[in-house]
Amino acid sequence: MDYSIRAANVEDCKDIARMIMELAEYEKVTEHVKVTQRDLEQDGFSKNPFFHGIIAEVPEQHKSSEGHVKIGYALYFYAYSSWSGRAAYMEDLYVMPDFRGKGIGKALMSKVAQLSLAAGCKQLNFTVLNWNKASLDFYISQGCFDVTEKMGYHCMRCEEEALQNLAQP
Amino acid sequence: MPDQVKISHEELESSGFCENPLFGCLVAEVPEEHKSKEGFTVVGYGLYFYTYSTWRGRALHLEDLYVMPEFRGRGIGKSILSKVAEVAKKMQCARLQLSVLNWNTPSRDFYAAKGAQDLTAAEGWHLIRFDGQSLDNLANDAPKD
């Protein structure tokens, strides 16, 4: 199947918002999604964007059953490792179910890697749920390693009330 | 893991203090009369950068929080953490995130006491990484424009 991989622009935010919800459904956490199309437009396409996006698009004749031609995305941002310098973090990687198994996920991730290297990044990081065996197997087959498993790092988060309390002097 | 540190102070200068800095940093400083035995007055730091959650929007990642051993136990680490949280709030970040080594019990206890959730323990999140050769290989597979 023919497809193209390109940088996202502000007009893509409607489809990105749609696919974010589809990915949240897959991860069983739709009630956690608060980000709107408008948030994506403001946060991703202003002077100092918080993230960058890559879109996978198919020609009109291969559109999805609901008529979508934008059928996958990757969303990433730049991070910093005090050990190795600039790094990239891939927040989301998603391909609509009907378009899987054709190398589109791999192509999206490779594009993120290419752009990250071009920007001087030494690492590309992301997180995966340990029960998501299909994804874990895919990523390991691409040559990455599980930092949590190997080095023992745990991901920690403060939000809502805990974050409010933390910010008190 | 000192052999893992590859960057220099020159890189910190160029990455953190340019027009679009890659990170922010807070430092803890003591007066001259309380300097460390080697003569340092800057005795702790917190290094952070902004991230994005497609669920909750803007977030902040605390990459490093450190206080020199002889200055611990006086609330300096807690102050740095609170200041970073204040920065997060000012920038309308919904989350403050960090990683901790699983054997680092004092740090895990410190963050847990502050209300941090351990997402790896509670929800099964694992951090995955491409670097070195594996990152080069992945990038070489990108479709040509």
PDB file of C-alpha atoms in Angstrom:
ATOM      1  CA  MET A   1       0.000   0.000   0.000  1.00  0.00           C
ATOM      2  CA  ASP A   2       1.237   3.459  -0.904  1.00  0.00           C
ATOM      3  CA  TYR A   3       1.629   5.899   1.976  1.00  0.00           C
ATOM      4  CA  SER A   4       3.546   9.064   2.769  1.00  0.00           C
ATOM      5  CA  ILE A   5       5.279  10.166   5.979  1.00  0.00           C
ATOM      6  CA  ARG A   6       5.585  13.914   6.594  1.00  0.00           C
ATOM      7  CA  ALA A   7       5.897  16.547   9.313  1.00  0.00           C
ATOM      8  CA  ALA A   8       2.551  17.519  10.855  1.00  0.00           C
ATOM      9  CA  ASN A   9       1.124  21.001  10.344  1.00  0.00           C
ATOM     10  CA  VAL A  10      -1.570  22.877  12.268  1.00  0.00           C
ATOM     11  CA  GLU A  11      -4.332  21.581   9.960  1.00  0.00           C
ATOM     12  CA  ASP A  12      -3.512  18.037  11.071  1.00  0.00           C
ATOM     13  CA  CYS A  13      -4.550  18.717  14.679  1.00  0.00           C
ATOM     14  CA  LYS A  14      -8.143  17.586  14.104  1.00  0.00           C
ATOM     15  CA  ASP A  15      -6.964  14.157  12.928  1.00  0.00           C
ATOM     16  CA  ILE A  16      -4.262  13.985  15.607  1.00  0.00           C
ATOM     17  CA  ALA A  17      -6.923  14.666  18.292  1.00  0.00           C
ATOM     18  CA  ARG A  18      -9.108  11.919  16.768  1.00  0.00           C
ATOM     19  CA  MET A  19      -6.252   9.402  16.744  1.00  0.00           C
ATOM     20  CA  ILE A  20      -5.164  10.351  20.307  1.00  0.00           C
ATOM     21  CA  MET A  21      -8.621   9.214  21.456  1.00  0.00           C
ATOM     22  CA  GLU A  22      -8.342   6.013  19.395  1.00  0.00           C
ATOM     23  CA  LEU A  23      -4.956   5.266  21.036  1.00  0.00           C
ATOM     24  CA  ALA A  24      -6.417   6.030  24.493  1.00  0.00           C
ATOM     25  CA  GLU A  25      -9.207   3.531  23.763  1.00  0.00           C
ATOM     26  CA  TYR A  26      -6.559   0.914  22.888  1.00  0.00           C
ATOM     27  CA  GLU A  27      -4.746   1.681  26.192  1.00  0.00           C
ATOM     28  CA  LYS A  28      -8.103   1.609  28.033  1.00  0.00           C
ATOM     29  CA  VAL A  29      -7.810   5.138  29.444  1.00  0.00           C
ATOM     30  CA  THR A  30     -10.129   7.449  27.468  1.00  0.00           C
ATOM     31  CA  GLU A  31     -11.325   9.229  30.632  1.00  0.00           C
ATOM     32  CA  HIS A  32      -7.759  10.524  31.129  1.00  0.00           C
ATOM     33  CA  VAL A  33      -7.662  12.494  27.862  1.00  0.00           C
ATOM     34  CA  LYS A  34      -8.149  16.215  28.497  1.00  0.00           C
ATOM     35  CA  VAL A  35      -6.177  17.642  25.561  1.00  0.00           C
ATOM     36  CA  THR A  36      -8.336  19.169  22.802  1.00  0.00           C
ATOM     37  CA  GLN A  37      -7.680  19.993  19.154  1.00  0.00           C
ATOM     38  CA  ARG A  38      -7.266  23.641  20.212  1.00  0.00           C
ATOM     39  CA  ASP A  39      -4.623  22.704  22.839  1.00  0.00           C
ATOM     40  CA  LEU A  40      -2.675  20.820  20.172  1.00  0.00           C
ATOM     41  CA  GLU A  41      -2.838  23.803  17.813  1.00  0.00           C
ATOM     42  CA  GLN A  42      -1.565  26.205  20.492  1.00  0.00           C
ATOM     43  CA  ASP A  43       1.016  23.928  22.091  1.00  0.00           C
ATOM     44  CA  GLY A  44       2.421  22.343  18.932  1.00  0.00           C
ATOM     45  CA  PHE A  45       2.425  25.159  16.423  1.00  0.00           C
ATOM     46  CA  SER A  46       3.422  28.318  18.281  1.00  0.00           C
ATOM     47  CA  LYS A  47       6.864  29.963  18.445  1.00  0.00           C
ATOM     48  CA  ASN A  48       8.278  27.570  21.076  1.00  0.00           C
ATOM     49  CA  PRO A  49       6.325  24.374  20.467  1.00  0.00           C
ATOM     50  CA  PHE A  50       6.035  21.785  23.234  1.00  0.00           C
ATOM     51  CA  PHE A  51       6.018  18.959  20.713  1.00  0.00           C
ATOM     52  CA  HIS A  52       6.466  17.988  17.045  1.00  0.00           C
ATOM     53  CA  GLY A  53       4.331  15.598  14.987  1.00  0.00           C
ATOM     54  CA  ILE A  54       4.737  13.239  12.062  1.00  0.00           C
ATOM     55  CA  ILE A  55       1.719  12.103  10.017  1.00  0.00           C
ATOM     56  CA  ALA A  56       1.216   8.967   7.916  1.00  0.00           C
ATOM     57  CA  GLU A  57      -1.177   9.570   5.038  1.00  0.00           C
ATOM     58  CA  VAL A  58      -2.640   7.258   2.370  1.00  0.00           C
ATOM     59  CA  PRO A  59      -4.021   8.227  -1.054  1.00  0.00           C
ATOM     60  CA  GLU A  60      -7.776   8.877  -1.359  1.00  0.00           C
ATOM     61  CA  GLN A  61      -8.451   5.454  -2.869  1.00  0.00           C
ATOM     62  CA  HIS A  62      -7.101   3.741   0.276  1.00  0.00           C
ATOM     63  CA  LYS A  63      -8.939   5.894   2.823  1.00  0.00           C
ATOM     64  CA  SER A  64     -10.352   4.246   5.976  1.00  0.00           C
ATOM     65  CA  SER A  65     -13.928   2.990   6.252  1.00  0.00           C
ATOM     66  CA  GLU A  66     -14.899   6.362   7.835  1.00  0.00           C
ATOM     67  CA  GLY A  67     -13.156   8.292   5.057  1.00  0.00           C
ATOM     68  CA  HIS A  68      -9.864   9.253   6.773  1.00  0.00           C
ATOM     69  CA  VAL A  69      -6.614   9.548   4.783  1.00  0.00           C
ATOM     70  CA  LYS A  70      -4.482  10.497   7.817  1.00  0.00           C
ATOM     71  CA  ILE A  71      -4.119   7.047   9.364  1.00  0.00           C
ATOM     72  CA  GLY A  72      -1.158   7.227  11.727  1.00  0.00           C
ATOM     73  CA  TYR A  73       0.963   9.670  13.708  1.00  0.00           C
ATOM     74  CA  ALA A  74       3.967  10.021  15.967  1.00  0.00           C
ATOM     75  CA  LEU A  75       4.297  12.831  18.469  1.00  0.00           C
ATOM     76  CA  TYR A  76       7.681  13.654  20.020  1.00  0.00           C
ATOM     77  CA  PHE A  77       9.588  16.411  21.819  1.00  0.00           C
ATOM     78  CA  TYR A  78      13.152  17.208  22.764  1.00  0.00           C
ATOM     79  CA  ALA A  79      14.418  16.263  26.196  1.00  0.00           C
ATOM     80  CA  TYR A  80      17.772  16.561  27.947  1.00  0.00           C
ATOM     81  CA  SER A  81      19.954  13.973  29.567  1.00  0.00           C
ATOM     82  CA  SER A  82      22.466  15.454  31.996  1.00  0.00           C
ATOM     83  CA  TRP A  83      24.720  12.519  31.063  1.00  0.00           C
ATOM     84  CA  SER A  84      24.547  12.542  27.266  1.00  0.00           C
ATOM     85  CA  GLY A  85      22.927  15.843  26.263  1.00  0.00           C
ATOM     86  CA  ARG A  86      20.066  16.355  23.849  1.00  0.00           C
ATOM     87  CA  ALA A  87      17.572  13.521  23.625  1.00  0.00           C
ATOM     88  CA  ALA A  88      14.202  12.928  21.981  1.00  0.00           C
ATOM     89  CA  TYR A  89      11.144  11.476  23.624  1.00  0.00           C
ATOM     90  CA  MET A  90       8.428   9.859  21.542  1.00  0.00           C
ATOM     91  CA  GLU A  91       5.179  10.468  23.407  1.00  0.00           C
ATOM     92  CA  ASP A  92       2.828   8.631  21.018  1.00  0.00           C
ATOM     93  CA  LEU A  93       3.134   6.230  18.086  1.00  0.00           C
ATOM     94  CA  TYR A  94      -0.151   5.081  16.552  1.00  0.00           C
ATOM     95  CA  VAL A  95      -1.432   3.473  13.344  1.00  0.00           C
ATOM     96  CA  MET A  96      -5.164   2.846  12.834  1.00  0.00           C
ATOM     97  CA  PRO A  97      -5.918  -0.898  13.149  1.00  0.00           C
ATOM     98  CA  ASP A  98      -6.900  -1.372   9.467  1.00  0.00           C
ATOM     99  CA  PHE A  99      -3.513  -0.026   8.371  1.00  0.00           C
ATOM    100  CA  ARG A 100      -1.241  -2.105  10.582  1.00  0.00           C
ATOM    101  CA  GLY A 101       1.173  -4.768   9.414  1.00  0.00           C
ATOM    102  CA  LYS A 102       2.357  -2.670   6.444  1.00  0.00           C
ATOM    103  CA  GLY A 103       5.449  -1.069   7.959  1.00  0.00           C
ATOM    104  CA  ILE A 104       3.775   2.291   8.631  1.00  0.00           C
ATOM    105  CA  GLY A 105       4.507   2.258  12.398  1.00  0.00           C
ATOM    106  CA  LYS A 106       8.131   1.446  11.698  1.00  0.00           C
ATOM    107  CA  ALA A 107       8.312   4.217   9.057  1.00  0.00           C
ATOM    108  CA  LEU A 108       6.889   6.780  11.525  1.00  0.00           C
ATOM    109  CA  MET A 109       9.339   5.760  14.232  1.00  0.00           C
ATOM    110  CA  SER A 110      12.273   5.796  11.803  1.00  0.00           C
ATOM    111  CA  LYS A 111      11.337   9.316  10.733  1.00  0.00           C
ATOM    112  CA  VAL A 112      11.342  10.434  14.374  1.00  0.00           C
ATOM    113  CA  ALA A 113      14.781   8.810  14.790  1.00  0.00           C
ATOM    114  CA  GLN A 114      16.100  10.506  11.643  1.00  0.00           C
ATOM    115  CA  LEU A 115      14.881  13.960  12.689  1.00  0.00           C
ATOM    116  CA  SER A 116      16.158  13.420  16.240  1.00  0.00           C
ATOM    117  CA  LEU A 117      19.634  12.487  15.032  1.00  0.00           C
ATOM    118  CA  ALA A 118      19.635  15.488  12.677  1.00  0.00           C
ATOM    119  CA  ALA A 119      18.833  17.693  15.685  1.00  0.00           C
ATOM    120  CA  GLY A 120      21.839  16.279  17.564  1.00  0.00           C
ATOM    121  CA  CYS A 121      20.009  13.843  19.854  1.00  0.00           C
ATOM    122  CA  LYS A 122      21.930  10.912  21.310  1.00  0.00           C
ATOM    123  CA  GLN A 123      18.872   8.986  22.536  1.00  0.00           C
ATOM    124  CA  LEU A 124      15.289   8.331  21.537  1.00  0.00           C
ATOM    125  CA  ASN A 125      13.219   7.387  24.591  1.00  0.00           C
ATOM    126  CA  PHE A 126       9.599   6.401  25.126  1.00  0.00           C
ATOM    127  CA  THR A 127       7.487   4.304  27.493  1.00  0.00           C
ATOM    128  CA  VAL A 128       5.491   1.145  26.934  1.00  0.00           C
ATOM    129  CA  LEU A 129       3.082  -0.652  29.251  1.00  0.00           C
ATOM    130  CA  ASN A 130       4.557  -3.944  30.386  1.00  0.00           C
ATOM    131  CA  TRP A 131       1.391  -5.885  29.442  1.00  0.00           C
ATOM    132  CA  ASN A 132       1.575  -4.547  25.862  1.00  0.00           C
ATOM    133  CA  LYS A 133       3.547  -7.525  24.620  1.00  0.00           C
ATOM    134  CA  ALA A 134       2.925  -6.843  20.908  1.00  0.00           C
ATOM    135  CA  SER A 135       4.431  -3.359  21.192  1.00  0.00           C
ATOM    136  CA  LEU A 136       7.306  -4.442  23.452  1.00  0.00           C
ATOM    137  CA  ASP A 137       8.249  -7.246  21.046  1.00  0.00           C
ATOM    138  CA  PHE A 138       8.099  -4.840  18.105  1.00  0.00           C
ATOM    139  CA  TYR A 139      10.370  -2.295  19.790  1.00  0.00           C
ATOM    140  CA  ILE A 140      12.889  -4.873  21.010  1.00  0.00           C
ATOM    141  CA  SER A 141      13.025  -6.315  17.481  1.00  0.00           C
ATOM    142  CA  GLN A 142      14.012  -2.833  16.292  1.00  0.00           C
ATOM    143  CA  GLY A 143      17.071  -2.866  18.551  1.00  0.00           C
ATOM    144  CA  CYS A 144      16.099  -0.771  21.575  1.00  0.00           C
ATOM    145  CA  PHE A 145      16.493  -1.800  25.191  1.00  0.00           C
ATOM    146  CA  ASP A 146      14.228  -1.712  28.249  1.00  0.00           C
ATOM    147  CA  VAL A 147      15.842   0.869  30.579  1.00  0.00           C
ATOM    148  CA  THR A 148      13.469  -0.015  33.432  1.00  0.00           C
ATOM    149  CA  GLU A 149      14.323  -3.726  33.175  1.00  0.00           C
ATOM    150  CA  LYS A 150      18.062  -3.240  32.663  1.00  0.00           C
ATOM    151  CA  MET A 151      18.868  -0.294  34.935  1.00  0.00           C
ATOM    152  CA  GLY A 152      15.937  -0.249  37.350  1.00  0.00           C
ATOM    153  CA  TYR A 153      14.525   3.192  36.550  1.00  0.00           C
ATOM    154  CA  HIS A 154      10.951   3.809  37.683  1.00  0.00           C
ATOM    155  CA  CYS A 155       8.786   6.551  36.155  1.00  0.00           C
ATOM    156  CA  MET A 156       7.335   8.840  38.829  1.00  0.00           C
ATOM    157  CA  ARG A 157       4.624  11.466  38.568  1.00  0.00           C
ATOM    158  CA  CYS A 158       3.190  14.317  40.671  1.00  0.00           C
ATOM    159  CA  GLU A 159      -0.063  15.845  39.461  1.00  0.00           C
ATOM    160  CA  GLU A 160      -3.198  17.621  40.681  1.00  0.00           C
ATOM    161  CA  GLU A 161      -3.237  17.938  44.473  1.00  0.00           C
ATOM    162  CA  ALA A 162       0.252  16.454  44.926  1.00  0.00           C
ATOM    163  CA  LEU A 163       1.675  19.010  42.468  1.00  0.00           C
ATOM    164  CA  GLN A 164      -0.211  21.879  44.168  1.00  0.00           C
ATOM    165  CA  ASN A 165       1.163  20.810  47.556  1.00  0.00           C
ATOM    166  CA  LEU A 166       4.666  20.484  46.188  1.00  0.00           C
ATOM    167  CA  ALA A 167       4.605  24.048  44.879  1.00  0.00           C
ATOM    168  CA  GLN A 168       3.909  25.454  48.362  1.00  0.00           C
ATOM    169  CA  PRO A 169       7.050  27.074  49.795  1.00  0.00           C
TER     170      PRO A 169
ATOM    171  CA  MET B   1      27.459   5.481  37.110  1.00  0.00           C
ATOM    172  CA  PRO B   2      30.133   8.130  36.394  1.00  0.00           C
ATOM    173  CA  ASP B   3      31.292   6.455  33.158  1.00  0.00           C
ATOM    174  CA  GLN B   4      27.883   7.272  31.695  1.00  0.00           C
ATOM    175  CA  VAL B   5      28.471  11.051  31.852  1.00  0.00           C
ATOM    176  CA  LYS B   6      29.529  12.138  28.373  1.00  0.00           C
ATOM    177  CA  ILE B   7      28.764  15.843  28.273  1.00  0.00           C
ATOM    178  CA  SER B   8      31.002  18.767  29.209  1.00  0.00           C
ATOM    179  CA  HIS B   9      30.300  22.069  30.957  1.00  0.00           C
ATOM    180  CA  GLU B  10      30.679  23.774  27.569  1.00  0.00           C
ATOM    181  CA  GLU B  11      27.772  21.737  26.260  1.00  0.00           C
ATOM    182  CA  LEU B  12      25.656  22.683  29.275  1.00  0.00           C
ATOM    183  CA  GLU B  13      26.442  26.335  28.566  1.00  0.00           C
ATOM    184  CA  SER B  14      25.466  26.130  24.904  1.00  0.00           C
ATOM    185  CA  SER B  15      22.381  23.930  25.438  1.00  0.00           C
ATOM    186  CA  GLY B  16      20.923  25.672  28.468  1.00  0.00           C
ATOM    187  CA  PHE B  17      21.668  29.337  27.830  1.00  0.00           C
ATOM    188  CA  CYS B  18      20.926  29.911  24.165  1.00  0.00           C
ATOM    189  CA  GLU B  19      17.839  31.498  22.576  1.00  0.00           C
ATOM    190  CA  ASN B  20      15.762  28.298  22.762  1.00  0.00           C
ATOM    191  CA  PRO B  21      17.249  26.530  25.799  1.00  0.00           C
ATOM    192  CA  LEU B  22      16.936  22.779  25.999  1.00  0.00           C
ATOM    193  CA  PHE B  23      16.626  22.792  29.778  1.00  0.00           C
ATOM    194  CA  GLY B  24      16.119  25.033  32.806  1.00  0.00           C
ATOM    195  CA  CYS B  25      18.121  24.801  35.988  1.00  0.00           C
ATOM    196  CA  LEU B  26      17.785  26.031  39.566  1.00  0.00           C
ATOM    197  CA  VAL B  27      20.789  26.125  41.886  1.00  0.00           C
ATOM    198  CA  ALA B  28      21.035  26.171  45.675  1.00  0.00           C
ATOM    199  CA  GLU B  29      23.733  28.486  47.000  1.00  0.00           C
ATOM    200  CA  VAL B  30      25.108  29.011  50.494  1.00  0.00           C
ATOM    201  CA  PRO B  31      26.928  32.106  51.798  1.00  0.00           C
ATOM    202  CA  GLU B  32      30.746  32.157  51.625  1.00  0.00           C
ATOM    203  CA  GLU B  33      31.096  31.379  55.335  1.00  0.00           C
ATOM    204  CA  HIS B  34      29.217  28.064  54.846  1.00  0.00           C
ATOM    205  CA  LYS B  35      31.039  26.923  51.719  1.00  0.00           C
ATOM    206  CA  SER B  36      31.914  23.233  51.293  1.00  0.00           C
ATOM    207  CA  LYS B  37      35.291  21.869  52.352  1.00  0.00           C
ATOM    208  CA  GLU B  38      36.514  22.205  48.726  1.00  0.00           C
ATOM    209  CA  GLY B  39      35.311  25.824  48.682  1.00  0.00           C
ATOM    210  CA  PHE B  40      32.038  25.532  46.714  1.00  0.00           C
ATOM    211  CA  THR B  41      29.069  27.787  47.472  1.00  0.00           C
ATOM    212  CA  VAL B  42      26.789  26.259  44.834  1.00  0.00           C
ATOM    213  CA  VAL B  43      25.790  23.101  46.667  1.00  0.00           C
ATOM    214  CA  GLY B  44      22.772  21.696  44.862  1.00  0.00           C
ATOM    215  CA  TYR B  45      20.753  21.919  41.648  1.00  0.00           C
ATOM    216  CA  GLY B  46      17.562  20.878  39.902  1.00  0.00           C
ATOM    217  CA  LEU B  47      17.653  20.478  36.087  1.00  0.00           C
ATOM    218  CA  TYR B  48      14.375  20.209  34.198  1.00  0.00           C
ATOM    219  CA  PHE B  49      12.774  20.516  30.759  1.00  0.00           C
ATOM    220  CA  TYR B  50       9.254  20.785  29.361  1.00  0.00           C
ATOM    221  CA  THR B  51       7.481  17.777  27.949  1.00  0.00           C
ATOM    222  CA  TYR B  52       4.028  17.041  26.543  1.00  0.00           C
ATOM    223  CA  SER B  53       1.330  14.563  27.409  1.00  0.00           C
ATOM    224  CA  THR B  54      -1.245  13.974  24.684  1.00  0.00           C
ATOM    225  CA  TRP B  55      -3.685  13.239  27.511  1.00  0.00           C
ATOM    226  CA  ARG B  56      -3.052  16.205  29.827  1.00  0.00           C
ATOM    227  CA  GLY B  57      -1.001  18.722  27.847  1.00  0.00           C
ATOM    228  CA  ARG B  58       2.058  20.578  29.094  1.00  0.00           C
ATOM    229  CA  ALA B  59       4.240  18.822  31.638  1.00  0.00           C
ATOM    230  CA  LEU B  60       7.661  19.197  33.198  1.00  0.00           C
ATOM    231  CA  HIS B  61      10.326  16.520  33.650  1.00  0.00           C
ATOM    232  CA  LEU B  62      12.793  16.858  36.501  1.00  0.00           C
ATOM    233  CA  GLU B  63      15.938  15.290  35.071  1.00  0.00           C
ATOM    234  CA  ASP B  64      18.248  15.785  38.070  1.00  0.00           C
ATOM    235  CA  LEU B  65      17.836  16.778  41.707  1.00  0.00           C
ATOM    236  CA  TYR B  66      21.080  16.822  43.678  1.00  0.00           C
ATOM    237  CA  VAL B  67      22.425  18.197  46.936  1.00  0.00           C
ATOM    238  CA  MET B  68      26.071  17.685  47.922  1.00  0.00           C
ATOM    239  CA  PRO B  69      26.237  15.083  50.729  1.00  0.00           C
ATOM    240  CA  GLU B  70      27.542  17.470  53.430  1.00  0.00           C
ATOM    241  CA  PHE B  71      24.526  19.766  52.862  1.00  0.00           C
ATOM    242  CA  ARG B  72      21.794  17.156  53.092  1.00  0.00           C
ATOM    243  CA  GLY B  73      19.173  16.868  55.784  1.00  0.00           C
ATOM    244  CA  ARG B  74      18.476  20.629  55.874  1.00  0.00           C
ATOM    245  CA  GLY B  75      15.536  20.817  53.493  1.00  0.00           C
ATOM    246  CA  ILE B  76      17.581  22.024  50.499  1.00  0.00           C
ATOM    247  CA  GLY B  77      16.431  19.170  48.233  1.00  0.00           C
ATOM    248  CA  LYS B  78      12.841  19.786  49.234  1.00  0.00           C
ATOM    249  CA  SER B  79      13.207  23.522  48.497  1.00  0.00           C
ATOM    250  CA  ILE B  80      14.629  22.871  45.046  1.00  0.00           C
ATOM    251  CA  LEU B  81      11.789  20.432  44.320  1.00  0.00           C
ATOM    252  CA  SER B  82       9.172  22.951  45.498  1.00  0.00           C
ATOM    253  CA  LYS B  83      10.714  25.674  43.363  1.00  0.00           C
ATOM    254  CA  VAL B  84      10.625  23.394  40.317  1.00  0.00           C
ATOM    255  CA  ALA B  85       6.966  22.612  41.061  1.00  0.00           C
ATOM    256  CA  GLU B  86       6.330  26.383  41.213  1.00  0.00           C
ATOM    257  CA  VAL B  87       7.923  26.742  37.756  1.00  0.00           C
ATOM    258  CA  ALA B  88       5.658  23.936  36.503  1.00  0.00           C
ATOM    259  CA  LYS B  89       2.573  25.691  37.876  1.00  0.00           C
ATOM    260  CA  LYS B  90       3.562  29.037  36.373  1.00  0.00           C
ATOM    261  CA  MET B  91       3.944  27.410  32.953  1.00  0.00           C
ATOM    262  CA  GLN B  92       0.547  25.704  33.344  1.00  0.00           C
ATOM    263  CA  CYS B  93       2.018  22.225  33.440  1.00  0.00           C
ATOM    264  CA  ALA B  94      -0.413  19.522  34.553  1.00  0.00           C
ATOM    265  CA  ARG B  95       2.338  17.144  35.646  1.00  0.00           C
ATOM    266  CA  LEU B  96       5.820  16.994  37.113  1.00  0.00           C
ATOM    267  CA  GLN B  97       7.591  13.736  36.228  1.00  0.00           C
ATOM    268  CA  LEU B  98      10.952  12.176  37.030  1.00  0.00           C
ATOM    269  CA  SER B  99      12.667   8.768  37.186  1.00  0.00           C
ATOM    270  CA  VAL B 100      14.176   7.106  40.217  1.00  0.00           C
ATOM    271  CA  LEU B 101      16.329   3.999  40.425  1.00  0.00           C
ATOM    272  CA  ASN B 102      14.443   1.168  42.073  1.00  0.00           C
ATOM    273  CA  TRP B 103      17.234   0.515  44.590  1.00  0.00           C
ATOM    274  CA  ASN B 104      17.328   4.195  45.643  1.00  0.00           C
ATOM    275  CA  THR B 105      15.017   3.731  48.639  1.00  0.00           C
ATOM    276  CA  PRO B 106      15.676   7.115  50.319  1.00  0.00           C
ATOM    277  CA  SER B 107      14.754   8.952  47.097  1.00  0.00           C
ATOM    278  CA  ARG B 108      11.736   6.745  46.420  1.00  0.00           C
ATOM    279  CA  ASP B 109      10.515   7.371  49.973  1.00  0.00           C
ATOM    280  CA  PHE B 110      11.183  11.124  49.618  1.00  0.00           C
ATOM    281  CA  TYR B 111       9.104  11.399  46.435  1.00  0.00           C
ATOM    282  CA  ALA B 112       6.369   9.086  47.717  1.00  0.00           C
ATOM    283  CA  ALA B 113       6.058  11.285  50.808  1.00  0.00           C
ATOM    284  CA  LYS B 114       5.530  14.241  48.461  1.00  0.00           C
ATOM    285  CA  GLY B 115       2.621  12.458  46.784  1.00  0.00           C
ATOM    286  CA  ALA B 116       4.388  11.141  43.659  1.00  0.00           C
ATOM    287  CA  GLN B 117       2.925   8.002  42.132  1.00  0.00           C
ATOM    288  CA  ASP B 118       5.259   5.267  40.956  1.00  0.00           C
ATOM    289  CA  LEU B 119       3.842   4.631  37.470  1.00  0.00           C
ATOM    290  CA  THR B 120       6.149   1.684  36.843  1.00  0.00           C
ATOM    291  CA  ALA B 121       5.011  -0.137  39.999  1.00  0.00           C
ATOM    292  CA  ALA B 122       1.360   0.942  39.798  1.00  0.00           C
ATOM    293  CA  GLU B 123       0.618   0.747  36.066  1.00  0.00           C
ATOM    294  CA  GLY B 124       3.485  -1.178  34.469  1.00  0.00           C
ATOM    295  CA  TRP B 125       5.138   1.626  32.479  1.00  0.00           C
ATOM    296  CA  HIS B 126       8.654   0.812  31.265  1.00  0.00           C
ATOM    297  CA  LEU B 127      11.145   3.294  29.820  1.00  0.00           C
ATOM    298  CA  ILE B 128      12.529   2.103  26.489  1.00  0.00           C
ATOM    299  CA  ARG B 129      15.525   3.585  24.676  1.00  0.00           C
ATOM    300  CA  PHE B 130      17.303   3.643  21.330  1.00  0.00           C
ATOM    301  CA  ASP B 131      20.864   5.002  21.383  1.00  0.00           C
ATOM    302  CA  GLY B 132      24.204   4.523  19.629  1.00  0.00           C
ATOM    303  CA  GLN B 133      24.068   1.947  16.842  1.00  0.00           C
ATOM    304  CA  SER B 134      20.403   1.034  17.349  1.00  0.00           C
ATOM    305  CA  LEU B 135      19.405   4.705  16.910  1.00  0.00           C
ATOM    306  CA  ASP B 136      21.545   5.032  13.759  1.00  0.00           C
ATOM    307  CA  ASN B 137      20.023   1.854  12.308  1.00  0.00           C
ATOM    308  CA  LEU B 138      16.487   3.030  13.000  1.00  0.00           C
ATOM    309  CA  ALA B 139      17.144   6.429  11.407  1.00  0.00           C
ATOM    310  CA  ASN B 140      18.661   4.793   8.302  1.00  0.00           C
ATOM    311  CA  ASP B 141      15.371   2.973   7.718  1.00  0.00           C
ATOM    312  CA  ALA B 142      13.394   6.238   7.449  1.00  0.00           C
ATOM    313  CA  PRO B 143      11.584   6.645   4.112  1.00  0.00           C
ATOM    314  CA  LYS B 144      13.397   8.983   1.740  1.00  0.00           C
ATOM    315  CA  ASP B 145      11.573  12.289   1.166  1.00  0.00           C
TER     316      ASP B 145
END
